[in-house]
Amino acid sequence: MTRLVSADWLDIIYYCGTSAILEFQNRHKLEAIHLLPEKGMQALMAEKIAEYTKLDVEQERQYTTLAKEFGLDSASMYPEIGLWRADLVAYDGSEPNAVIELKIFDERGVASEIQRDLHKAAIASLPVNSYVGVMVCELETSSLRDRIEALEDWLSRGYPEAASEAKVRKLRCGPIYKEAKGWTWCFAAAARLSPSGEHLSELAPYGGNSDPQSDRAGGEGDFQKTLQELSALLDRAKALITRRKGDPL
């Protein structure tokens, strides 16, 4: 059976992120799509990730709670960690399978904060792979490609308070969309693979169920079908916005 490895998670995050943004825009008719609230994007992404992976997805999970779920002593952590909450946590049974932080990288976004978010799980010594999902936006003074490269540069750097042995995977970017006003955006995902948590993203078979006869269990064909369904969802959402605005994206 196919298991959710880190590469699968990168695909799932950028597909679900893109479709969540387009769906939010179609519902709320925002003047500018990058003005969507991060919490709105977060709620829709939680629904979509849970739907397509069949894993339980929790929002706003405290890092100290995650530490306890791994049997760690949260009292010995940096005091700042007690204030941190993970945007999304996917669970394989009672154990965290992936920690996902979300950000909008527009003129208000700070690349160093996104870098820190990617390493939060490691700073908290959690043996789990962590991910960031980022809406990357073009600026008047910076092209989308320049923004992606700037963010990649920050994410590739080591983080002083996080273990240096971990590997950061390069940003994986979804389709590029063009707004009616002419600027472009895309949704991207990056992974930090923990040396002690590398295996955790491979524990649960696709569908989050260990019974191969179950409707919720799946193989390679099921995962490819999931990506095809997500891709079709993006196309439908794009078509809705195109018809509403009267201009192609």
PDB file of C-alpha atoms in Angstrom:
ATOM      1  CA  MET A   1       0.000   0.000   0.000  1.00  0.00           C
ATOM      2  CA  THR A   2       1.144   3.558  -0.698  1.00  0.00           C
ATOM      3  CA  ARG A   3       2.018   5.531   2.398  1.00  0.00           C
ATOM      4  CA  LEU A   4       1.989   9.286   2.891  1.00  0.00           C
ATOM      5  CA  VAL A   5       5.658  10.134   2.537  1.00  0.00           C
ATOM      6  CA  SER A   6       6.949  13.691   2.640  1.00  0.00           C
ATOM      7  CA  ALA A   7       6.704  14.105  -1.148  1.00  0.00           C
ATOM      8  CA  ASP A   8       3.023  13.139  -0.981  1.00  0.00           C
ATOM      9  CA  TRP A   9       2.452  15.715   1.752  1.00  0.00           C
ATOM     10  CA  LEU A  10       4.027  18.465  -0.347  1.00  0.00           C
ATOM     11  CA  ASP A  11       1.620  17.690  -3.187  1.00  0.00           C
ATOM     12  CA  ILE A  12      -1.368  17.523  -0.856  1.00  0.00           C
ATOM     13  CA  ILE A  13      -0.497  20.825   0.850  1.00  0.00           C
ATOM     14  CA  TYR A  14      -0.095  22.860  -2.304  1.00  0.00           C
ATOM     15  CA  TYR A  15      -3.169  21.319  -3.967  1.00  0.00           C
ATOM     16  CA  CYS A  16      -5.366  21.837  -0.917  1.00  0.00           C
ATOM     17  CA  GLY A  17      -3.934  25.300  -0.315  1.00  0.00           C
ATOM     18  CA  THR A  18      -4.619  26.428  -3.862  1.00  0.00           C
ATOM     19  CA  SER A  19      -8.149  25.025  -3.913  1.00  0.00           C
ATOM     20  CA  ALA A  20      -8.908  26.530  -0.467  1.00  0.00           C
ATOM     21  CA  ILE A  21      -7.866  30.002  -1.635  1.00  0.00           C
ATOM     22  CA  LEU A  22      -9.882  29.804  -4.858  1.00  0.00           C
ATOM     23  CA  GLU A  23     -12.918  28.479  -3.000  1.00  0.00           C
ATOM     24  CA  PHE A  24     -12.696  31.234  -0.363  1.00  0.00           C
ATOM     25  CA  GLN A  25     -12.484  33.859  -3.111  1.00  0.00           C
ATOM     26  CA  ASN A  26     -15.493  32.390  -4.904  1.00  0.00           C
ATOM     27  CA  ARG A  27     -17.531  32.442  -1.695  1.00  0.00           C
ATOM     28  CA  HIS A  28     -16.585  35.867  -0.387  1.00  0.00           C
ATOM     29  CA  LYS A  29     -15.758  37.863  -3.550  1.00  0.00           C
ATOM     30  CA  LEU A  30     -12.667  39.544  -2.112  1.00  0.00           C
ATOM     31  CA  GLU A  31     -11.428  42.667  -3.856  1.00  0.00           C
ATOM     32  CA  ALA A  32      -7.918  41.208  -3.766  1.00  0.00           C
ATOM     33  CA  ILE A  33      -7.422  37.519  -3.152  1.00  0.00           C
ATOM     34  CA  HIS A  34      -4.332  37.954  -0.960  1.00  0.00           C
ATOM     35  CA  LEU A  35      -6.511  39.809   1.566  1.00  0.00           C
ATOM     36  CA  LEU A  36      -8.152  36.555   2.639  1.00  0.00           C
ATOM     37  CA  PRO A  37      -7.727  35.872   6.374  1.00  0.00           C
ATOM     38  CA  GLU A  38      -5.206  33.158   7.219  1.00  0.00           C
ATOM     39  CA  LYS A  39      -7.752  31.566   9.568  1.00  0.00           C
ATOM     40  CA  GLY A  40     -10.240  31.225   6.708  1.00  0.00           C
ATOM     41  CA  MET A  41      -7.606  29.543   4.556  1.00  0.00           C
ATOM     42  CA  GLN A  42      -6.651  27.343   7.499  1.00  0.00           C
ATOM     43  CA  ALA A  43     -10.201  26.120   8.132  1.00  0.00           C
ATOM     44  CA  LEU A  44     -10.786  25.211   4.485  1.00  0.00           C
ATOM     45  CA  MET A  45      -7.416  23.481   4.217  1.00  0.00           C
ATOM     46  CA  ALA A  46      -8.167  21.405   7.317  1.00  0.00           C
ATOM     47  CA  GLU A  47     -11.389  20.197   5.685  1.00  0.00           C
ATOM     48  CA  LYS A  48      -9.729  19.396   2.371  1.00  0.00           C
ATOM     49  CA  ILE A  49      -6.717  17.607   3.831  1.00  0.00           C
ATOM     50  CA  ALA A  50      -8.979  15.503   6.075  1.00  0.00           C
ATOM     51  CA  GLU A  51     -11.241  14.689   3.122  1.00  0.00           C
ATOM     52  CA  TYR A  52      -8.481  13.589   0.789  1.00  0.00           C
ATOM     53  CA  THR A  53      -6.199  11.770   3.263  1.00  0.00           C
ATOM     54  CA  LYS A  54      -8.888  10.383   5.625  1.00  0.00           C
ATOM     55  CA  LEU A  55      -6.648  11.419   8.526  1.00  0.00           C
ATOM     56  CA  ASP A  56      -7.901  13.438  11.474  1.00  0.00           C
ATOM     57  CA  VAL A  57      -6.790  17.062  11.139  1.00  0.00           C
ATOM     58  CA  GLU A  58      -6.748  19.364  14.171  1.00  0.00           C
ATOM     59  CA  GLN A  59      -6.400  23.139  14.107  1.00  0.00           C
ATOM     60  CA  GLU A  60      -4.537  25.416  16.533  1.00  0.00           C
ATOM     61  CA  ARG A  61      -2.802  22.602  18.407  1.00  0.00           C
ATOM     62  CA  GLN A  62      -0.417  23.766  21.144  1.00  0.00           C
ATOM     63  CA  TYR A  63       3.163  22.591  20.722  1.00  0.00           C
ATOM     64  CA  THR A  64       3.319  21.688  24.413  1.00  0.00           C
ATOM     65  CA  THR A  65       0.317  19.396  23.859  1.00  0.00           C
ATOM     66  CA  LEU A  66       2.079  17.796  20.897  1.00  0.00           C
ATOM     67  CA  ALA A  67       5.137  17.238  23.074  1.00  0.00           C
ATOM     68  CA  LYS A  68       3.041  15.421  25.666  1.00  0.00           C
ATOM     69  CA  GLU A  69       1.519  13.257  22.933  1.00  0.00           C
ATOM     70  CA  PHE A  70       5.060  12.124  22.107  1.00  0.00           C
ATOM     71  CA  GLY A  71       5.807  11.518  25.775  1.00  0.00           C
ATOM     72  CA  LEU A  72       8.149  14.520  26.059  1.00  0.00           C
ATOM     73  CA  ASP A  73       8.606  16.799  29.061  1.00  0.00           C
ATOM     74  CA  SER A  74       7.236  20.188  28.023  1.00  0.00           C
ATOM     75  CA  ALA A  75       8.487  21.796  31.242  1.00  0.00           C
ATOM     76  CA  SER A  76      12.076  21.756  29.963  1.00  0.00           C
ATOM     77  CA  MET A  77      11.236  23.609  26.723  1.00  0.00           C
ATOM     78  CA  TYR A  78      11.876  27.230  25.908  1.00  0.00           C
ATOM     79  CA  PRO A  79       9.161  29.325  27.607  1.00  0.00           C
ATOM     80  CA  GLU A  80       8.227  30.809  24.202  1.00  0.00           C
ATOM     81  CA  ILE A  81       7.118  27.384  22.977  1.00  0.00           C
ATOM     82  CA  GLY A  82       4.238  27.447  25.438  1.00  0.00           C
ATOM     83  CA  LEU A  83       2.716  30.257  23.351  1.00  0.00           C
ATOM     84  CA  TRP A  84       3.029  28.467  20.015  1.00  0.00           C
ATOM     85  CA  ARG A  85       0.134  26.753  18.259  1.00  0.00           C
ATOM     86  CA  ALA A  86       0.465  24.636  15.130  1.00  0.00           C
ATOM     87  CA  ASP A  87      -1.990  25.731  12.436  1.00  0.00           C
ATOM     88  CA  LEU A  88      -2.769  22.155  11.350  1.00  0.00           C
ATOM     89  CA  VAL A  89      -1.770  18.764  12.706  1.00  0.00           C
ATOM     90  CA  ALA A  90      -2.682  15.539  10.898  1.00  0.00           C
ATOM     91  CA  TYR A  91      -3.069  12.513  13.148  1.00  0.00           C
ATOM     92  CA  ASP A  92      -2.500   8.842  12.448  1.00  0.00           C
ATOM     93  CA  GLY A  93      -4.549   7.489  15.329  1.00  0.00           C
ATOM     94  CA  SER A  94      -3.380   9.232  18.485  1.00  0.00           C
ATOM     95  CA  GLU A  95       0.057  10.246  17.172  1.00  0.00           C
ATOM     96  CA  PRO A  96       0.837  13.380  15.136  1.00  0.00           C
ATOM     97  CA  ASN A  97       1.774  12.445  11.581  1.00  0.00           C
ATOM     98  CA  ALA A  98       2.509  15.913  10.137  1.00  0.00           C
ATOM     99  CA  VAL A  99       2.685  19.450  11.525  1.00  0.00           C
ATOM    100  CA  ILE A 100       1.697  22.138   9.011  1.00  0.00           C
ATOM    101  CA  GLU A 101       2.130  25.895   9.401  1.00  0.00           C
ATOM    102  CA  LEU A 102       0.414  28.306   7.007  1.00  0.00           C
ATOM    103  CA  LYS A 103       1.373  31.796   5.871  1.00  0.00           C
ATOM    104  CA  ILE A 104       0.538  34.474   3.276  1.00  0.00           C
ATOM    105  CA  PHE A 105       3.744  35.909   1.819  1.00  0.00           C
ATOM    106  CA  ASP A 106       2.562  39.274   0.489  1.00  0.00           C
ATOM    107  CA  GLU A 107       3.849  42.755   1.333  1.00  0.00           C
ATOM    108  CA  ARG A 108       3.034  42.033   4.985  1.00  0.00           C
ATOM    109  CA  GLY A 109       4.786  38.664   5.003  1.00  0.00           C
ATOM    110  CA  VAL A 110       8.245  38.184   6.526  1.00  0.00           C
ATOM    111  CA  ALA A 111      10.399  35.376   5.149  1.00  0.00           C
ATOM    112  CA  SER A 112      12.296  34.901   8.414  1.00  0.00           C
ATOM    113  CA  GLU A 113       9.010  34.235  10.241  1.00  0.00           C
ATOM    114  CA  ILE A 114       8.094  31.559   7.690  1.00  0.00           C
ATOM    115  CA  GLN A 115      11.555  30.033   8.184  1.00  0.00           C
ATOM    116  CA  ARG A 116      10.991  29.945  11.956  1.00  0.00           C
ATOM    117  CA  ASP A 117       7.564  28.336  11.483  1.00  0.00           C
ATOM    118  CA  LEU A 118       9.126  25.536   9.434  1.00  0.00           C
ATOM    119  CA  HIS A 119      11.521  24.794  12.306  1.00  0.00           C
ATOM    120  CA  LYS A 120       9.115  25.150  15.243  1.00  0.00           C
ATOM    121  CA  ALA A 121       8.573  21.420  15.615  1.00  0.00           C
ATOM    122  CA  ALA A 122      12.339  20.879  15.756  1.00  0.00           C
ATOM    123  CA  ILE A 123      12.822  23.687  18.281  1.00  0.00           C
ATOM    124  CA  ALA A 124      10.240  21.895  20.416  1.00  0.00           C
ATOM    125  CA  SER A 125      12.189  18.615  19.861  1.00  0.00           C
ATOM    126  CA  LEU A 126       9.172  16.888  18.308  1.00  0.00           C
ATOM    127  CA  PRO A 127      10.074  13.711  16.359  1.00  0.00           C
ATOM    128  CA  VAL A 128       7.814  14.551  13.436  1.00  0.00           C
ATOM    129  CA  ASN A 129       8.185  16.032   9.961  1.00  0.00           C
ATOM    130  CA  SER A 130       6.998  19.625   9.664  1.00  0.00           C
ATOM    131  CA  TYR A 131       5.755  21.597   6.683  1.00  0.00           C
ATOM    132  CA  VAL A 132       4.904  25.141   5.672  1.00  0.00           C
ATOM    133  CA  GLY A 133       2.181  26.004   3.182  1.00  0.00           C
ATOM    134  CA  VAL A 134       2.613  29.492   1.781  1.00  0.00           C
ATOM    135  CA  MET A 135       0.573  31.689  -0.522  1.00  0.00           C
ATOM    136  CA  VAL A 136       3.375  33.490  -2.397  1.00  0.00           C
ATOM    137  CA  CYS A 137       2.329  36.815  -3.926  1.00  0.00           C
ATOM    138  CA  GLU A 138       3.901  39.034  -6.543  1.00  0.00           C
ATOM    139  CA  LEU A 139       4.589  42.622  -5.435  1.00  0.00           C
ATOM    140  CA  GLU A 140       4.839  45.860  -7.411  1.00  0.00           C
ATOM    141  CA  THR A 141       8.568  45.840  -6.719  1.00  0.00           C
ATOM    142  CA  SER A 142       9.214  42.112  -6.935  1.00  0.00           C
ATOM    143  CA  SER A 143       8.161  39.434  -9.420  1.00  0.00           C
ATOM    144  CA  LEU A 144       6.634  36.152  -8.309  1.00  0.00           C
ATOM    145  CA  ARG A 145       9.829  34.319  -9.306  1.00  0.00           C
ATOM    146  CA  ASP A 146      11.908  36.715  -7.190  1.00  0.00           C
ATOM    147  CA  ARG A 147       9.574  36.175  -4.238  1.00  0.00           C
ATOM    148  CA  ILE A 148       9.823  32.407  -4.565  1.00  0.00           C
ATOM    149  CA  GLU A 149      13.619  32.563  -4.765  1.00  0.00           C
ATOM    150  CA  ALA A 150      13.825  34.869  -1.740  1.00  0.00           C
ATOM    151  CA  LEU A 151      11.670  32.509   0.296  1.00  0.00           C
ATOM    152  CA  GLU A 152      13.656  29.470  -0.868  1.00  0.00           C
ATOM    153  CA  ASP A 153      16.843  31.217   0.232  1.00  0.00           C
ATOM    154  CA  TRP A 154      15.505  31.765   3.748  1.00  0.00           C
ATOM    155  CA  LEU A 155      14.126  28.252   4.060  1.00  0.00           C
ATOM    156  CA  SER A 156      17.427  26.694   2.980  1.00  0.00           C
ATOM    157  CA  ARG A 157      19.318  28.333   5.832  1.00  0.00           C
ATOM    158  CA  GLY A 158      19.990  26.566   9.084  1.00  0.00           C
ATOM    159  CA  TYR A 159      18.124  27.643  12.185  1.00  0.00           C
ATOM    160  CA  PRO A 160      20.210  28.196  15.358  1.00  0.00           C
ATOM    161  CA  GLU A 161      17.755  26.626  17.795  1.00  0.00           C
ATOM    162  CA  ALA A 162      16.843  23.635  15.603  1.00  0.00           C
ATOM    163  CA  ALA A 163      18.822  20.445  15.037  1.00  0.00           C
ATOM    164  CA  SER A 164      21.151  20.879  12.070  1.00  0.00           C
ATOM    165  CA  GLU A 165      20.903  17.272  10.889  1.00  0.00           C
ATOM    166  CA  ALA A 166      17.437  17.726   9.433  1.00  0.00           C
ATOM    167  CA  LYS A 167      16.928  18.158   5.714  1.00  0.00           C
ATOM    168  CA  VAL A 168      14.799  20.953   4.261  1.00  0.00           C
ATOM    169  CA  ARG A 169      13.153  20.133   0.978  1.00  0.00           C
ATOM    170  CA  LYS A 170      12.955  22.837  -1.653  1.00  0.00           C
ATOM    171  CA  LEU A 171       9.678  24.673  -2.155  1.00  0.00           C
ATOM    172  CA  ARG A 172       7.224  22.822  -4.340  1.00  0.00           C
ATOM    173  CA  CYS A 173       5.005  25.326  -6.129  1.00  0.00           C
ATOM    174  CA  GLY A 174       1.503  24.826  -7.462  1.00  0.00           C
ATOM    175  CA  PRO A 175      -0.058  26.453 -10.540  1.00  0.00           C
ATOM    176  CA  ILE A 176       0.479  30.180 -11.031  1.00  0.00           C
ATOM    177  CA  TYR A 177      -2.693  32.267 -11.105  1.00  0.00           C
ATOM    178  CA  LYS A 178      -3.153  35.768 -12.469  1.00  0.00           C
ATOM    179  CA  GLU A 179      -5.562  38.167 -10.845  1.00  0.00           C
ATOM    180  CA  ALA A 180      -7.790  40.577 -12.762  1.00  0.00           C
ATOM    181  CA  LYS A 181      -5.505  43.453 -11.714  1.00  0.00           C
ATOM    182  CA  GLY A 182      -2.568  41.675 -13.338  1.00  0.00           C
ATOM    183  CA  TRP A 183      -0.465  40.386 -10.421  1.00  0.00           C
ATOM    184  CA  THR A 184       0.236  36.706  -9.917  1.00  0.00           C
ATOM    185  CA  TRP A 185       0.325  34.245  -7.008  1.00  0.00           C
ATOM    186  CA  CYS A 186       0.843  30.575  -6.306  1.00  0.00           C
ATOM    187  CA  PHE A 187       0.668  28.253  -3.319  1.00  0.00           C
ATOM    188  CA  ALA A 188       3.884  26.525  -2.314  1.00  0.00           C
ATOM    189  CA  ALA A 189       4.963  23.954   0.265  1.00  0.00           C
ATOM    190  CA  ALA A 190       8.268  23.038   1.894  1.00  0.00           C
ATOM    191  CA  ALA A 191       9.229  20.258   4.297  1.00  0.00           C
ATOM    192  CA  ARG A 192      11.641  19.869   7.175  1.00  0.00           C
ATOM    193  CA  LEU A 193      12.421  16.186   7.575  1.00  0.00           C
ATOM    194  CA  SER A 194      13.325  15.386  11.156  1.00  0.00           C
ATOM    195  CA  PRO A 195      16.093  12.772  11.599  1.00  0.00           C
ATOM    196  CA  SER A 196      14.067  11.134  14.369  1.00  0.00           C
ATOM    197  CA  GLY A 197      10.704  11.667  12.704  1.00  0.00           C
ATOM    198  CA  GLU A 198      11.472  10.762   9.099  1.00  0.00           C
ATOM    199  CA  HIS A 199       9.561   7.488   9.437  1.00  0.00           C
ATOM    200  CA  LEU A 200       6.490   9.053  10.993  1.00  0.00           C
ATOM    201  CA  SER A 201       5.120  10.377   7.718  1.00  0.00           C
ATOM    202  CA  GLU A 202       5.260   6.809   6.418  1.00  0.00           C
ATOM    203  CA  LEU A 203       3.351   5.110   9.220  1.00  0.00           C
ATOM    204  CA  ALA A 204      -0.172   5.434   7.908  1.00  0.00           C
ATOM    205  CA  PRO A 205      -1.234   3.943   4.576  1.00  0.00           C
ATOM    206  CA  TYR A 206      -2.996   6.334   2.253  1.00  0.00           C
ATOM    207  CA  GLY A 207      -6.477   6.783   3.614  1.00  0.00           C
ATOM    208  CA  GLY A 208      -5.372   6.462   7.246  1.00  0.00           C
ATOM    209  CA  ASN A 209      -6.610   2.878   7.665  1.00  0.00           C
ATOM    210  CA  SER A 210      -4.538  -0.279   8.046  1.00  0.00           C
ATOM    211  CA  ASP A 211      -7.180  -2.657   6.686  1.00  0.00           C
ATOM    212  CA  PRO A 212      -6.369  -3.332   2.999  1.00  0.00           C
ATOM    213  CA  GLN A 213      -9.973  -4.379   2.370  1.00  0.00           C
ATOM    214  CA  SER A 214     -11.373  -1.163   3.746  1.00  0.00           C
ATOM    215  CA  ASP A 215     -12.791   1.522   1.475  1.00  0.00           C
ATOM    216  CA  ARG A 216     -10.510   3.980   3.260  1.00  0.00           C
ATOM    217  CA  ALA A 217      -7.325   2.089   2.518  1.00  0.00           C
ATOM    218  CA  GLY A 218      -5.610   2.692  -0.778  1.00  0.00           C
ATOM    219  CA  GLY A 219      -2.686   2.116  -3.083  1.00  0.00           C
ATOM    220  CA  GLU A 220      -0.808   4.033  -5.735  1.00  0.00           C
ATOM    221  CA  GLY A 221      -3.883   4.305  -7.935  1.00  0.00           C
ATOM    222  CA  ASP A 222      -5.889   5.816  -5.090  1.00  0.00           C
ATOM    223  CA  PHE A 223      -3.265   8.457  -4.392  1.00  0.00           C
ATOM    224  CA  GLN A 224      -3.027   9.371  -8.068  1.00  0.00           C
ATOM    225  CA  LYS A 225      -6.825   9.537  -8.171  1.00  0.00           C
ATOM    226  CA  THR A 226      -6.741  11.906  -5.215  1.00  0.00           C
ATOM    227  CA  LEU A 227      -4.333  14.245  -6.998  1.00  0.00           C
ATOM    228  CA  GLN A 228      -6.475  14.097 -10.130  1.00  0.00           C
ATOM    229  CA  GLU A 229      -9.571  14.976  -8.107  1.00  0.00           C
ATOM    230  CA  LEU A 230      -7.769  17.884  -6.460  1.00  0.00           C
ATOM    231  CA  SER A 231      -6.516  19.085  -9.834  1.00  0.00           C
ATOM    232  CA  ALA A 232     -10.052  18.918 -11.254  1.00  0.00           C
ATOM    233  CA  LEU A 233     -11.302  20.858  -8.229  1.00  0.00           C
ATOM    234  CA  LEU A 234      -8.769  23.617  -8.964  1.00  0.00           C
ATOM    235  CA  ASP A 235      -9.903  23.757 -12.586  1.00  0.00           C
ATOM    236  CA  ARG A 236     -13.567  24.068 -11.553  1.00  0.00           C
ATOM    237  CA  ALA A 237     -12.804  26.789  -9.018  1.00  0.00           C
ATOM    238  CA  LYS A 238     -10.732  28.659 -11.588  1.00  0.00           C
ATOM    239  CA  ALA A 239     -13.563  28.420 -14.128  1.00  0.00           C
ATOM    240  CA  LEU A 240     -16.068  29.826 -11.622  1.00  0.00           C
ATOM    241  CA  ILE A 241     -13.893  32.853 -10.918  1.00  0.00           C
ATOM    242  CA  THR A 242     -13.156  33.368 -14.596  1.00  0.00           C
ATOM    243  CA  ARG A 243     -16.874  33.421 -15.470  1.00  0.00           C
ATOM    244  CA  ARG A 244     -17.667  35.729 -12.558  1.00  0.00           C
ATOM    245  CA  LYS A 245     -15.030  38.313 -13.461  1.00  0.00           C
ATOM    246  CA  GLY A 246     -15.447  37.951 -17.193  1.00  0.00           C
ATOM    247  CA  ASP A 247     -11.684  37.850 -17.718  1.00  0.00           C
ATOM    248  CA  PRO A 248      -9.408  34.823 -17.952  1.00  0.00           C
ATOM    249  CA  LEU A 249      -7.092  34.306 -15.005  1.00  0.00           C
TER     250      LEU A 249
END
